[in-house]
Coordinates of C-alpha atoms in Angstrom, one line a residue:
Chain Q
M1 CA -12.8 -14.9 8.0
T2 CA -10.8 -17.2 10.2
M3 CA -9.7 -15.7 13.5
S4 CA -7.2 -18.1 15.0
F5 CA -5.5 -15.6 17.4
K6 CA -5.8 -15.4 21.1
G7 CA -4.8 -13.2 23.9
K8 CA -4.3 -9.5 24.2
P9 CA -1.0 -8.4 22.8
S10 CA -1.0 -5.1 24.6
R11 CA -1.5 -6.8 27.9
R12 CA 1.2 -9.3 27.1
A13 CA 3.6 -6.6 26.0
F14 CA 2.8 -4.6 29.0
L15 CA 3.5 -7.5 31.4
K16 CA 6.8 -8.2 29.7
G17 CA 7.6 -4.5 30.1
A18 CA 6.6 -4.6 33.7
A19 CA 8.9 -7.5 34.4
A20 CA 11.8 -5.5 32.9
A21 CA 10.8 -2.4 34.9
G22 CA 10.8 -4.6 38.1
G23 CA 14.4 -5.6 37.3
T24 CA 15.4 -2.0 37.0
L25 CA 13.8 -1.2 40.3
A26 CA 15.7 -4.0 42.0
S27 CA 19.0 -2.7 40.7
A28 CA 18.1 0.7 41.8
S29 CA 17.4 -0.5 45.4
V30 CA 20.7 -2.4 45.4
A31 CA 22.3 0.8 44.3
K32 CA 21.1 2.5 47.4
A33 CA 22.8 -0.1 49.6
A34 CA 26.0 -0.9 47.9
G35 CA 26.0 0.7 44.5
D36 CA 24.7 -0.7 41.2
P37 CA 26.7 -3.9 40.4
L38 CA 26.5 -3.0 36.7
I39 CA 28.8 -0.2 37.7
T40 CA 30.6 -1.4 40.8
E41 CA 31.4 -4.9 39.5
V42 CA 33.6 -5.4 36.4
Q43 CA 31.3 -6.7 33.6
E44 CA 32.4 -9.3 31.1
W45 CA 32.2 -6.9 28.2
A46 CA 34.5 -4.6 30.0
S47 CA 37.1 -7.3 30.5
A48 CA 37.0 -9.9 27.7
T49 CA 36.8 -9.1 24.0
G50 CA 33.9 -8.8 21.6
E51 CA 33.5 -10.1 18.0
G52 CA 36.2 -9.5 15.4
V53 CA 35.5 -7.5 12.3
D54 CA 35.3 -10.6 10.1
A55 CA 32.4 -12.1 12.1
T56 CA 29.6 -10.3 10.2
P57 CA 30.2 -9.3 6.6
Y58 CA 26.6 -8.1 6.5
G59 CA 24.9 -7.6 9.8
L60 CA 21.5 -7.9 11.3
P61 CA 20.1 -6.1 14.3
I62 CA 21.2 -7.3 17.7
E63 CA 19.1 -10.2 19.1
Y64 CA 17.5 -8.0 21.8
E65 CA 15.7 -6.1 19.0
S66 CA 14.1 -9.3 17.6
D67 CA 10.6 -7.8 18.2
V68 CA 11.3 -5.1 15.6
V69 CA 10.2 -7.1 12.7
R70 CA 7.6 -7.3 9.9
R71 CA 4.4 -8.9 11.1
N72 CA 1.7 -10.8 9.2
V73 CA -2.0 -10.8 10.0
E74 CA -3.2 -14.1 8.7
W75 CA -6.9 -13.6 8.4
L76 CA -6.6 -10.5 6.2
T77 CA -6.0 -12.4 3.0
A78 CA -6.6 -15.8 1.5
D79 CA -2.9 -16.7 1.4
T80 CA 0.5 -15.1 2.0
I81 CA 1.5 -14.9 -1.7
S82 CA -1.0 -12.1 -2.5
S83 CA -0.8 -10.4 0.8
I84 CA 0.6 -7.7 3.0
N85 CA 2.8 -7.4 6.0
F86 CA 3.5 -4.5 8.4
T87 CA 6.4 -2.2 9.2
P88 CA 7.1 -2.1 13.0
I89 CA 6.6 1.7 13.1
H90 CA 5.9 1.5 16.9
A91 CA 9.5 0.7 17.5
L92 CA 11.3 3.0 15.0
D93 CA 12.4 6.6 15.3
G94 CA 13.5 9.2 12.8
T95 CA 12.1 8.9 9.4
I96 CA 14.2 6.4 7.3
T97 CA 12.7 2.9 7.3
P98 CA 15.3 0.1 7.6
Q99 CA 14.8 -2.0 4.4
G100 CA 14.9 -5.3 6.3
C101 CA 11.7 -4.5 8.2
A102 CA 10.0 -2.3 5.6
F103 CA 6.6 -3.7 4.7
E104 CA 5.8 -5.9 1.7
R105 CA 2.8 -6.1 -0.5
H106 CA 2.9 -8.7 -3.3
H107 CA 0.2 -10.0 -5.6
S108 CA 2.1 -13.1 -6.8
G109 CA 5.0 -13.2 -4.4
A110 CA 8.4 -11.7 -4.1
I111 CA 10.2 -12.8 -7.3
E112 CA 13.9 -13.3 -7.9
L113 CA 15.1 -11.3 -10.9
K114 CA 18.8 -11.1 -11.6
K115 CA 20.3 -7.9 -13.1
E116 CA 21.6 -10.0 -16.0
D117 CA 18.1 -11.2 -16.7
Y118 CA 16.5 -7.8 -16.3
R119 CA 15.0 -6.0 -19.3
L120 CA 13.0 -2.8 -19.5
M121 CA 10.9 -2.1 -22.5
I122 CA 9.4 1.3 -23.6
N123 CA 6.8 1.0 -26.3
G124 CA 3.5 2.4 -27.6
L125 CA 3.2 6.0 -28.8
V126 CA 7.0 6.7 -28.8
D127 CA 9.3 7.5 -31.7
Q128 CA 11.4 4.5 -31.1
P129 CA 10.4 1.5 -28.9
L130 CA 13.5 0.6 -26.8
V131 CA 14.9 -2.1 -24.7
F132 CA 17.2 -1.3 -21.8
T133 CA 19.5 -3.6 -19.8
Y134 CA 20.1 -2.9 -16.2
E135 CA 23.6 -1.5 -17.1
D136 CA 22.0 0.9 -19.6
L137 CA 19.9 2.4 -16.8
E138 CA 22.9 3.0 -14.6
R139 CA 24.3 5.3 -17.3
F140 CA 21.5 7.9 -17.2
P141 CA 21.9 11.0 -15.0
R142 CA 21.0 10.0 -11.5
E143 CA 18.8 11.6 -8.7
N144 CA 18.4 11.1 -5.0
R145 CA 15.1 11.6 -3.2
V146 CA 13.4 10.6 0.0
Y147 CA 9.7 9.6 -0.3
F148 CA 7.1 7.6 1.6
C149 CA 5.4 4.6 0.0
E150 CA 2.0 4.0 1.6
C151 CA -0.3 1.2 0.6
A152 CA -3.7 2.5 -0.4
A153 CA -5.1 0.0 2.1
N154 CA -3.1 1.3 5.1
T155 CA -5.6 1.7 7.9
G156 CA -8.3 0.1 5.7
M157 CA -9.3 -2.4 8.3
E158 CA -10.2 0.5 10.6
W159 CA -13.0 2.0 8.4
A160 CA -15.8 0.3 10.3
G161 CA -14.3 0.6 13.8
A162 CA -11.2 0.1 16.0
Q163 CA -10.0 -3.4 15.0
L164 CA -6.3 -4.0 15.2
N165 CA -4.4 -3.2 18.3
G166 CA -1.1 -1.5 17.4
A167 CA 0.3 1.2 15.2
Q168 CA 2.2 -1.5 13.3
F169 CA -1.1 -3.0 12.2
T170 CA -3.2 0.1 11.8
H171 CA -0.6 2.3 10.1
G172 CA 2.4 0.0 9.2
M173 CA 1.7 -0.4 5.5
I174 CA 4.3 2.3 4.9
H175 CA 8.0 2.8 4.4
N176 CA 10.2 5.8 3.7
M177 CA 13.4 5.5 1.9
E178 CA 16.1 7.5 0.1
Y179 CA 15.9 6.4 -3.5
S180 CA 18.7 6.6 -6.1
G181 CA 17.6 6.2 -9.7
I182 CA 16.8 8.1 -12.9
S183 CA 13.8 10.1 -13.9
L184 CA 11.0 8.4 -15.8
R185 CA 11.1 11.5 -17.9
S186 CA 14.6 10.8 -19.1
L187 CA 13.6 7.3 -20.3
L188 CA 10.5 8.6 -22.1
E189 CA 12.6 11.3 -23.8
E190 CA 15.1 8.8 -24.9
A191 CA 12.4 6.9 -26.7
G192 CA 11.0 10.2 -28.0
L193 CA 7.5 11.5 -27.3
G194 CA 7.0 13.1 -30.7
A195 CA 4.7 10.3 -31.8
A196 CA 2.5 10.8 -28.8
G197 CA 1.4 14.2 -30.1
D198 CA -0.5 16.3 -27.5
L199 CA 0.9 15.0 -24.2
K200 CA -2.1 16.3 -22.2
D201 CA -4.4 13.4 -23.0
K202 CA -1.7 10.7 -23.0
W203 CA -0.9 8.0 -20.4
V204 CA 1.8 5.7 -19.5
Y205 CA 0.9 2.1 -18.6
V206 CA 3.5 0.5 -16.3
E207 CA 3.8 -3.1 -15.4
G208 CA 6.1 -5.5 -13.5
A209 CA 7.9 -8.7 -14.4
D210 CA 6.0 -10.8 -11.9
A211 CA 3.0 -13.0 -12.8
S212 CA 0.5 -10.5 -11.3
S213 CA 2.1 -7.7 -13.5
N214 CA 0.4 -5.1 -11.3
G215 CA -0.3 -2.9 -14.4
R216 CA -1.4 0.6 -13.7
S217 CA -2.1 3.7 -15.8
I218 CA -0.4 7.0 -14.9
P219 CA -1.3 10.3 -16.6
M220 CA 1.6 11.7 -18.7
E221 CA 1.7 14.9 -16.6
K222 CA 2.7 12.9 -13.5
A223 CA 5.0 10.6 -15.5
L224 CA 7.0 13.7 -16.7
D225 CA 7.0 15.4 -13.3
D226 CA 8.6 13.5 -10.4
V227 CA 8.3 9.8 -11.1
L228 CA 11.6 7.9 -10.6
V229 CA 12.9 4.6 -11.9
A230 CA 14.9 3.5 -8.8
F231 CA 17.5 0.9 -8.3
K232 CA 18.9 1.8 -4.9
A233 CA 17.1 2.5 -1.6
N234 CA 18.8 3.7 1.5
G235 CA 22.1 3.5 -0.2
E236 CA 22.0 -0.1 -1.4
A237 CA 20.3 -2.2 -4.0
L238 CA 16.6 -2.7 -3.6
R239 CA 15.6 -5.7 -1.6
K240 CA 14.2 -8.6 -3.5
E241 CA 10.8 -8.0 -1.9
H242 CA 10.9 -4.3 -2.8
G243 CA 11.4 -4.9 -6.6
Y244 CA 15.0 -5.8 -7.1
P245 CA 16.6 -4.7 -9.3
V246 CA 14.3 -1.8 -10.5
R247 CA 11.1 -0.3 -9.2
L248 CA 9.0 2.7 -9.9
V249 CA 8.8 5.5 -7.3
V250 CA 5.6 7.6 -7.6
P251 CA 5.9 10.4 -5.0
G252 CA 2.8 11.0 -3.0
W253 CA 0.7 8.5 -4.8
E254 CA -0.8 5.2 -3.5
G255 CA 1.8 2.4 -3.1
N256 CA 0.1 0.1 -5.6
M257 CA 1.4 2.3 -8.4
W258 CA 5.0 1.9 -7.3
I259 CA 5.5 -1.0 -9.7
K260 CA 8.2 -3.4 -8.6
W261 CA 10.4 -5.5 -10.9
L262 CA 9.4 -2.9 -13.5
R263 CA 9.6 -4.4 -17.0
R264 CA 7.6 -2.3 -19.3
I265 CA 6.4 1.3 -19.9
E266 CA 3.9 1.9 -22.6
V267 CA 2.7 5.3 -23.9
T268 CA -1.0 5.1 -24.6
D269 CA -3.8 7.4 -25.6
Q270 CA -6.2 6.0 -23.0
A271 CA -6.1 4.5 -19.5
I272 CA -5.9 0.7 -19.7
E273 CA -8.4 0.4 -16.7
S274 CA -6.5 -2.6 -15.6
R275 CA -7.7 -4.9 -12.7
E276 CA -5.7 -2.8 -10.2
E277 CA -7.5 0.3 -11.1
T278 CA -11.1 -1.1 -11.5
S279 CA -11.7 -4.1 -9.3
K280 CA -9.1 -2.9 -6.8
Y281 CA -7.9 0.6 -5.8
T282 CA -11.3 2.1 -6.5
D283 CA -13.2 3.5 -3.5
T284 CA -16.9 2.7 -3.0
L285 CA -19.0 5.4 -1.5
E286 CA -22.2 5.1 0.5
D287 CA -24.5 5.4 -2.5
G288 CA -22.8 2.5 -4.3
T289 CA -20.8 4.6 -6.8
S290 CA -17.1 4.4 -6.6
R291 CA -14.3 6.8 -7.0
K292 CA -11.6 5.8 -9.4
W293 CA -8.0 7.1 -9.9
T294 CA -7.7 8.2 -6.3
W295 CA -4.0 8.4 -6.7
V296 CA -2.8 10.9 -4.0
M297 CA -2.4 9.9 -0.4
D298 CA -3.8 12.6 1.8
A299 CA -2.1 14.1 4.9
K300 CA -2.0 11.7 7.7
S301 CA -0.3 11.1 11.0
V302 CA -0.1 8.6 13.9
V303 CA 1.4 8.6 17.4
T304 CA 3.8 5.7 17.3
S305 CA 4.7 5.9 21.1
P306 CA 3.0 5.5 23.4
S307 CA 0.8 3.1 21.5
P308 CA -0.6 -0.4 22.2
Q309 CA 2.7 -2.1 21.3
S310 CA 4.7 0.6 23.0
P311 CA 3.2 1.2 26.5
I312 CA 4.5 3.6 29.1
K313 CA 6.7 1.5 31.4
H314 CA 8.6 4.3 33.3
G315 CA 5.9 5.7 35.4
K316 CA 5.0 9.4 35.9
G317 CA 7.1 12.3 34.8
P318 CA 8.8 13.2 31.5
L319 CA 7.2 11.3 28.6
V320 CA 8.2 11.5 24.9
I321 CA 5.1 11.4 22.8
T322 CA 6.3 10.8 19.2
G323 CA 4.9 9.8 15.9
L324 CA 5.0 10.2 12.1
A325 CA 3.2 12.5 9.7
W326 CA 3.2 12.6 5.9
S327 CA 1.3 13.9 2.9
G328 CA 1.1 13.1 -0.7
R329 CA 0.1 16.7 -1.4
G330 CA 3.3 18.3 -0.3
A331 CA 5.3 18.8 2.9
I332 CA 4.1 18.5 6.5
T333 CA 4.0 22.0 7.9
G334 CA 2.8 21.1 11.4
V335 CA 1.4 18.4 13.7
D336 CA -1.0 19.0 16.6
V337 CA -1.2 16.5 19.5
S338 CA -4.2 16.1 21.8
V339 CA -4.1 14.1 25.1
D340 CA -7.9 14.6 25.7
G341 CA -9.4 13.1 22.6
G342 CA -9.4 16.2 20.5
K343 CA -10.9 18.7 23.0
N344 CA -7.6 20.7 23.1
W345 CA -4.5 20.5 20.9
M346 CA -0.9 21.4 21.4
P347 CA 1.6 22.0 18.5
A348 CA 4.2 19.3 18.4
R349 CA 7.9 19.8 17.5
L350 CA 9.0 18.5 14.1
G351 CA 12.2 16.4 14.3
A352 CA 13.3 18.2 11.1
P353 CA 11.4 20.5 8.7
G354 CA 8.8 18.6 6.6
T355 CA 9.9 17.7 3.1
D356 CA 7.9 17.0 0.0
K357 CA 5.9 13.7 0.1
A358 CA 8.1 12.2 2.8
L359 CA 7.7 11.0 6.4
T360 CA 8.2 13.7 9.1
R361 CA 8.9 12.8 12.7
F362 CA 7.2 14.8 15.4
Y363 CA 7.7 15.0 19.2
L364 CA 5.7 16.4 22.1
D365 CA 7.8 16.5 25.3
Y366 CA 5.1 15.9 28.0
N367 CA 5.0 15.7 31.7
W368 CA 2.6 12.7 32.4
Q369 CA 1.1 12.5 35.9
G370 CA -0.5 9.0 35.4
E371 CA -3.8 10.3 34.1
E372 CA -5.7 8.5 31.4
M373 CA -5.1 10.0 28.0
F374 CA -6.9 9.9 24.6
L375 CA -3.9 10.5 22.4
Q376 CA -4.4 11.9 19.0
A377 CA -2.2 13.6 16.3
R378 CA -3.4 15.8 13.5
A379 CA -1.2 16.6 10.5
K380 CA -1.3 19.7 8.3
D381 CA 0.4 20.0 4.9
S382 CA 1.7 22.7 2.6
S383 CA -1.5 22.6 0.6
G384 CA -3.5 23.7 3.6
Y385 CA -5.1 20.3 4.1
V386 CA -5.9 19.3 7.7
Q387 CA -6.1 15.6 8.6
P388 CA -9.8 14.8 9.3
S389 CA -11.4 12.8 12.0
K390 CA -12.9 9.4 11.1
S391 CA -16.4 10.8 11.5
E392 CA -15.6 13.6 9.0
L393 CA -14.3 11.0 6.5
R394 CA -17.3 8.8 7.0
E395 CA -19.7 11.7 6.4
V396 CA -18.4 12.0 2.9
R397 CA -17.5 8.4 2.1
G398 CA -19.5 6.0 4.2
L399 CA -17.9 2.8 5.5
N400 CA -17.0 0.8 2.4
S401 CA -14.2 2.7 0.8
I402 CA -11.5 0.2 1.9
Y403 CA -8.7 2.5 0.7
H404 CA -7.4 5.9 1.7
N405 CA -8.3 6.0 5.4
N406 CA -6.3 8.9 6.7
C407 CA -8.4 9.6 9.7
I408 CA -7.1 10.8 13.1
Q409 CA -6.1 7.8 15.3
T410 CA -6.9 7.6 19.0
W411 CA -4.9 5.6 21.6
W412 CA -6.5 5.3 25.0
V413 CA -3.6 5.4 27.4
K414 CA -4.7 4.0 30.8
A415 CA -3.4 4.9 34.2
N416 CA -1.1 1.8 34.2
G417 CA 0.5 2.9 31.0
E418 CA -1.1 0.4 28.7
A419 CA -2.6 1.8 25.5
E420 CA -5.5 0.6 23.3
N421 CA -6.8 1.4 19.9
V422 CA -10.2 3.0 20.4
E423 CA -12.7 5.3 18.7
V424 CA -14.0 8.2 20.6
S425 CA -17.0 10.4 20.1
Chain K
A1 CA 16.9 19.2 -17.3
P2 CA 19.3 20.6 -19.9
A3 CA 21.5 17.5 -19.9
L4 CA 18.5 15.6 -21.4
A5 CA 17.9 17.9 -24.3
E6 CA 19.9 15.5 -26.4
K7 CA 19.4 11.8 -26.4
M8 CA 21.8 9.6 -24.5
G9 CA 22.0 7.0 -27.2
L10 CA 21.3 4.3 -24.6
G11 CA 19.2 1.1 -25.1
R12 CA 18.4 -0.5 -28.4
T13 CA 15.3 -0.8 -30.6
A14 CA 12.7 -3.2 -29.4
L15 CA 11.9 -5.8 -32.0
P16 CA 8.3 -6.4 -33.1
E17 CA 8.3 -9.9 -31.7
E18 CA 9.6 -8.6 -28.3
V19 CA 6.9 -6.0 -28.1
A20 CA 4.3 -8.6 -29.1
A21 CA 5.5 -11.0 -26.4
W22 CA 5.2 -8.4 -23.6
D23 CA 2.6 -5.9 -24.7
L24 CA -0.6 -7.9 -23.9
D25 CA -2.8 -5.2 -22.3
V26 CA -6.3 -4.8 -23.5
A27 CA -8.0 -1.4 -23.2
P28 CA -11.8 -0.9 -22.6
D29 CA -12.4 -0.2 -26.3
G30 CA -10.9 -3.6 -27.1
T31 CA -7.5 -2.4 -28.3
G32 CA -5.1 -5.2 -27.8
L33 CA -7.5 -8.1 -28.1
P34 CA -6.2 -11.0 -30.2
V35 CA -8.3 -12.8 -32.7
G36 CA -10.2 -15.7 -31.1
S37 CA -13.4 -16.9 -29.6
G38 CA -15.0 -19.1 -27.0
D39 CA -18.4 -19.8 -25.4
A40 CA -19.6 -20.6 -21.9
L41 CA -20.0 -24.3 -22.6
V42 CA -16.3 -24.7 -23.5
G43 CA -15.5 -22.2 -20.7
E44 CA -17.2 -24.4 -18.1
E45 CA -14.8 -27.2 -18.9
V46 CA -11.7 -25.0 -18.9
F47 CA -12.9 -23.3 -15.8
A48 CA -13.4 -26.6 -14.0
E49 CA -9.9 -27.7 -14.9
A50 CA -8.0 -24.5 -14.3
C51 CA -10.0 -22.2 -12.0
A52 CA -12.7 -24.0 -9.9
I53 CA -10.4 -25.2 -7.2
C54 CA -10.2 -21.7 -5.9
H55 CA -13.0 -19.9 -7.5
G56 CA -15.7 -22.6 -7.2
D57 CA -17.6 -24.6 -9.9
F58 CA -19.9 -21.6 -10.4
A59 CA -17.3 -18.8 -9.9
E60 CA -18.9 -18.3 -6.5
G61 CA -15.5 -18.6 -4.7
V62 CA -14.0 -21.1 -2.3
D63 CA -13.1 -20.0 1.3
N64 CA -11.4 -16.7 1.2
W65 CA -10.6 -16.9 -2.5
P66 CA -12.3 -14.2 -4.7
K67 CA -15.9 -14.6 -5.8
L68 CA -16.2 -13.8 -9.5
A69 CA -20.0 -14.0 -9.7
G70 CA -22.9 -12.7 -7.7
G71 CA -23.4 -9.6 -5.6
A72 CA -25.7 -7.8 -8.1
D73 CA -27.2 -4.6 -6.6
T74 CA -25.2 -4.8 -3.4
L75 CA -22.8 -1.9 -3.9
D76 CA -24.8 0.4 -1.6
H77 CA -25.2 -2.2 1.1
D78 CA -23.3 -2.5 4.3
D79 CA -21.1 -5.3 3.0
P80 CA -21.1 -5.0 -0.8
L81 CA -20.1 -8.1 -2.8
K82 CA -17.9 -6.8 -5.6
T83 CA -17.5 -9.3 -8.5
V84 CA -17.0 -9.1 -12.2
G85 CA -20.7 -9.0 -12.6
S86 CA -21.6 -6.6 -9.8
Y87 CA -18.7 -4.3 -9.9
W88 CA -16.2 -4.5 -12.8
P89 CA -16.8 -1.7 -15.3
Y90 CA -15.1 -3.2 -18.4
L91 CA -15.0 -6.6 -19.8
S92 CA -11.5 -5.8 -21.2
T93 CA -10.1 -6.0 -17.7
T94 CA -11.4 -9.5 -17.2
W95 CA -9.9 -10.7 -20.4
D96 CA -6.6 -8.9 -19.8
Y97 CA -6.2 -10.0 -16.2
V98 CA -7.1 -13.7 -16.8
N99 CA -4.8 -13.8 -19.8
R100 CA -1.8 -12.3 -18.0
S101 CA -2.1 -13.3 -14.4
M102 CA -4.3 -16.3 -14.0
P103 CA -4.4 -19.1 -13.0
F104 CA -2.7 -18.0 -9.8
G105 CA 0.6 -19.9 -9.7
N106 CA 0.5 -20.8 -13.4
A107 CA -0.1 -17.5 -15.1
Q108 CA 0.3 -17.0 -18.9
S109 CA -0.5 -20.6 -19.6
L110 CA -3.9 -20.1 -21.4
T111 CA -4.4 -19.8 -25.1
P112 CA -6.5 -16.8 -26.4
D113 CA -9.4 -19.1 -27.2
E114 CA -9.3 -20.5 -23.6
V115 CA -9.4 -17.0 -22.2
Y116 CA -12.4 -16.1 -24.4
A117 CA -14.1 -19.2 -23.1
I118 CA -13.3 -18.6 -19.5
V119 CA -14.5 -15.0 -19.7
A120 CA -17.7 -16.2 -21.4
Y121 CA -18.2 -18.6 -18.5
I122 CA -17.7 -15.9 -15.9
L123 CA -20.2 -13.7 -17.8
Y124 CA -22.7 -16.7 -17.9
S125 CA -22.2 -17.3 -14.2
N126 CA -23.2 -13.7 -13.6
D127 CA -26.3 -14.1 -15.8
L128 CA -25.0 -11.5 -18.3
I129 CA -25.1 -13.7 -21.4
E130 CA -27.0 -16.7 -22.7
D131 CA -25.2 -20.0 -23.0
D132 CA -25.2 -19.8 -26.8
F133 CA -23.4 -16.5 -26.9
V134 CA -19.9 -16.8 -28.6
L135 CA -17.5 -14.3 -27.1
S136 CA -14.9 -13.2 -29.6
N137 CA -12.8 -10.1 -30.5
E138 CA -15.7 -9.1 -32.7
T139 CA -18.6 -9.6 -30.3
F140 CA -16.6 -8.3 -27.3
L141 CA -18.2 -4.8 -27.1
D142 CA -21.7 -6.3 -27.4
V143 CA -21.6 -7.3 -23.7
E144 CA -23.1 -4.8 -21.3
M145 CA -21.4 -4.6 -17.9
P146 CA -23.9 -3.6 -15.2
N147 CA -21.6 -1.3 -13.3
A148 CA -20.0 0.4 -16.3
G149 CA -21.5 3.7 -15.2
G150 CA -20.7 3.2 -11.5
F151 CA -17.4 5.1 -11.3
I152 CA -16.6 8.8 -10.8
L153 CA -13.3 10.5 -11.1
D154 CA -11.4 11.3 -7.8
D155 CA -13.4 14.3 -6.6
R156 CA -11.8 14.9 -3.2
E157 CA -10.7 18.4 -3.9
T158 CA -14.4 19.4 -4.3
S159 CA -16.4 16.9 -2.1
E160 CA -13.8 17.2 0.7
A161 CA -12.9 20.9 0.1
H162 CA -13.8 21.5 3.8
F163 CA -10.7 19.5 4.8
W164 CA -8.6 22.4 3.7
K165 CA -9.1 24.6 6.7
A166 CA -7.5 27.9 7.3
E167 CA -7.0 27.3 11.0
P168 CA -8.2 24.1 12.8
C169 CA -9.7 24.4 16.2
M170 CA -7.0 24.3 19.0
A171 CA -8.9 24.7 22.3
D172 CA -12.3 23.7 23.7
C173 CA -13.1 21.9 20.4
K174 CA -15.8 19.6 21.9
D175 CA -17.7 19.1 25.1
T176 CA -17.4 15.4 25.7
V177 CA -15.1 12.5 24.7
E178 CA -16.6 9.0 25.1
I179 CA -15.1 5.7 24.0
T180 CA -17.4 4.3 21.2
M181 CA -15.3 1.3 20.1
R182 CA -12.4 -0.8 21.4
A183 CA -10.0 -3.0 19.5
A184 CA -9.3 -5.2 22.5
V185 CA -13.0 -6.2 22.6
L186 CA -12.7 -7.5 19.0
D187 CA -9.4 -9.2 19.9
V188 CA -8.2 -10.2 16.3
T189 CA -4.7 -8.9 16.6
P190 CA -2.0 -11.6 16.3
D191 CA -0.1 -11.9 19.6
E192 CA 3.7 -11.8 19.9
E193 CA 4.1 -15.6 20.5
G194 CA 2.3 -16.1 17.2
A195 CA 4.8 -14.0 15.4
E196 CA 7.7 -15.9 16.9
E197 CA 6.2 -19.2 15.9
A198 CA 5.6 -18.0 12.4

């Protein structure tokens, strides 16, 4: 692989932060002498006027937040068309991911598909094969649900060791949105499942309108349970790169199955065993055999701040340790945080009670005295599952699984506030 | 939901030609394969024209582009080479994926006979057929894929049952904590200037 990058981002980010902190200190010393000029002197924004309401029909974040963006890691893939980018989770708070910086994963690029050109077909073992327009879909009874979409490969580069330095890169193949759409069940019932006979051994094969098609097989039980055909996310239409105008939402299951630009749903009597469930999204174990159909994303968490891209800049004293936890097996019931590499754990505070298959924010309000920390978080879910360490995972799976790495992450926070991605014994 | 007990009456019947145009998937037992045939000799020509620029003249892969041949018996190695020959369990997948999604950037441009020929060439490149073998919808299931038996169903609930713990350790859980690996030493993370330039 080609590694064309240089420098240490955490160091650079830290220095940038230190410069900012220096500015604050200067202001503070001025304040001692004559008062803070940001207070004692009339500032321009307190005197002149700002922008009119017609300046920005659809706004972007203020320029000072320009670092809160999706990032690409060039050497991960052969080109950017079938590739991945990363959500800036180190800089976000709460649980809802802004769509504009929510990660992308395409296999043949983000296509442009107008609502007028959109068609959805249901065929196979149904009573009546159907074609829907976009307008047809909007007339079915609608649901609203918040779910995480995590790429099966999230944290995959970390199987063999600590590699990428930042929560965005190690854990940022994830987003969490409020979806509005219709149940897949309602569409299947509209076509009629009488022809399918015993539904227990039936499947739905779903594919997108793009060249890759991204076809995947889903067992009928899941299809009839909680799968959504979504056309809105976080209140507005899906972004082009997230499947506009219609995508599948498969709660708790690996992101690959969340088919974008959804164009066809086929009821079948066998799994198609498509490329994306044989060559890819199968998990090779140490003995050379591979697990297939590893659909569920297990309980997982990460401290988002402090972290390599979010160093401590304010010195000793009160420190907010925060992060995200999630599970495809249910709701997060608790998160424990360790500052000593897992010797001792403290229960964190959940920002809001965990909900089914959705991101949960956690906080630990901590009094930092400048000591080195080995920061870890450990998620627990409503099924009783406890997030494992990387060595626990490796004992079962070896190093070559690629996918489904939900191990406990360690950040080494140094005395100067910088943080680094490390593995500890 | 009670509201769904009756049909909504939305959508319209899909016509046979519409279903035929979009329903192209091929299952492991060959369901969905169109009539047609091709051999490795024809496949070599089609492959050279349509595929070799990325996948190499012998399906061995160029640069970071996927290798389609090689890697036999490497799946239990440190860095397994997973190709059609070494890893893929079903030939149907190769036919289906090439037919629907390749060549990259010009998908769905191949005829069924061309797809049979390309698939035959990939098999030949993996030493799985002789060069006189004609791959067709009728001979399809005669090909043995080496890793057909190499997959197990998701067994996490049994093999990882110990991850469901009643109460995880909270205090004095281990004696020592030593750093065993550092990302900064590897130094492959893109820096912020790189992002701004991109």
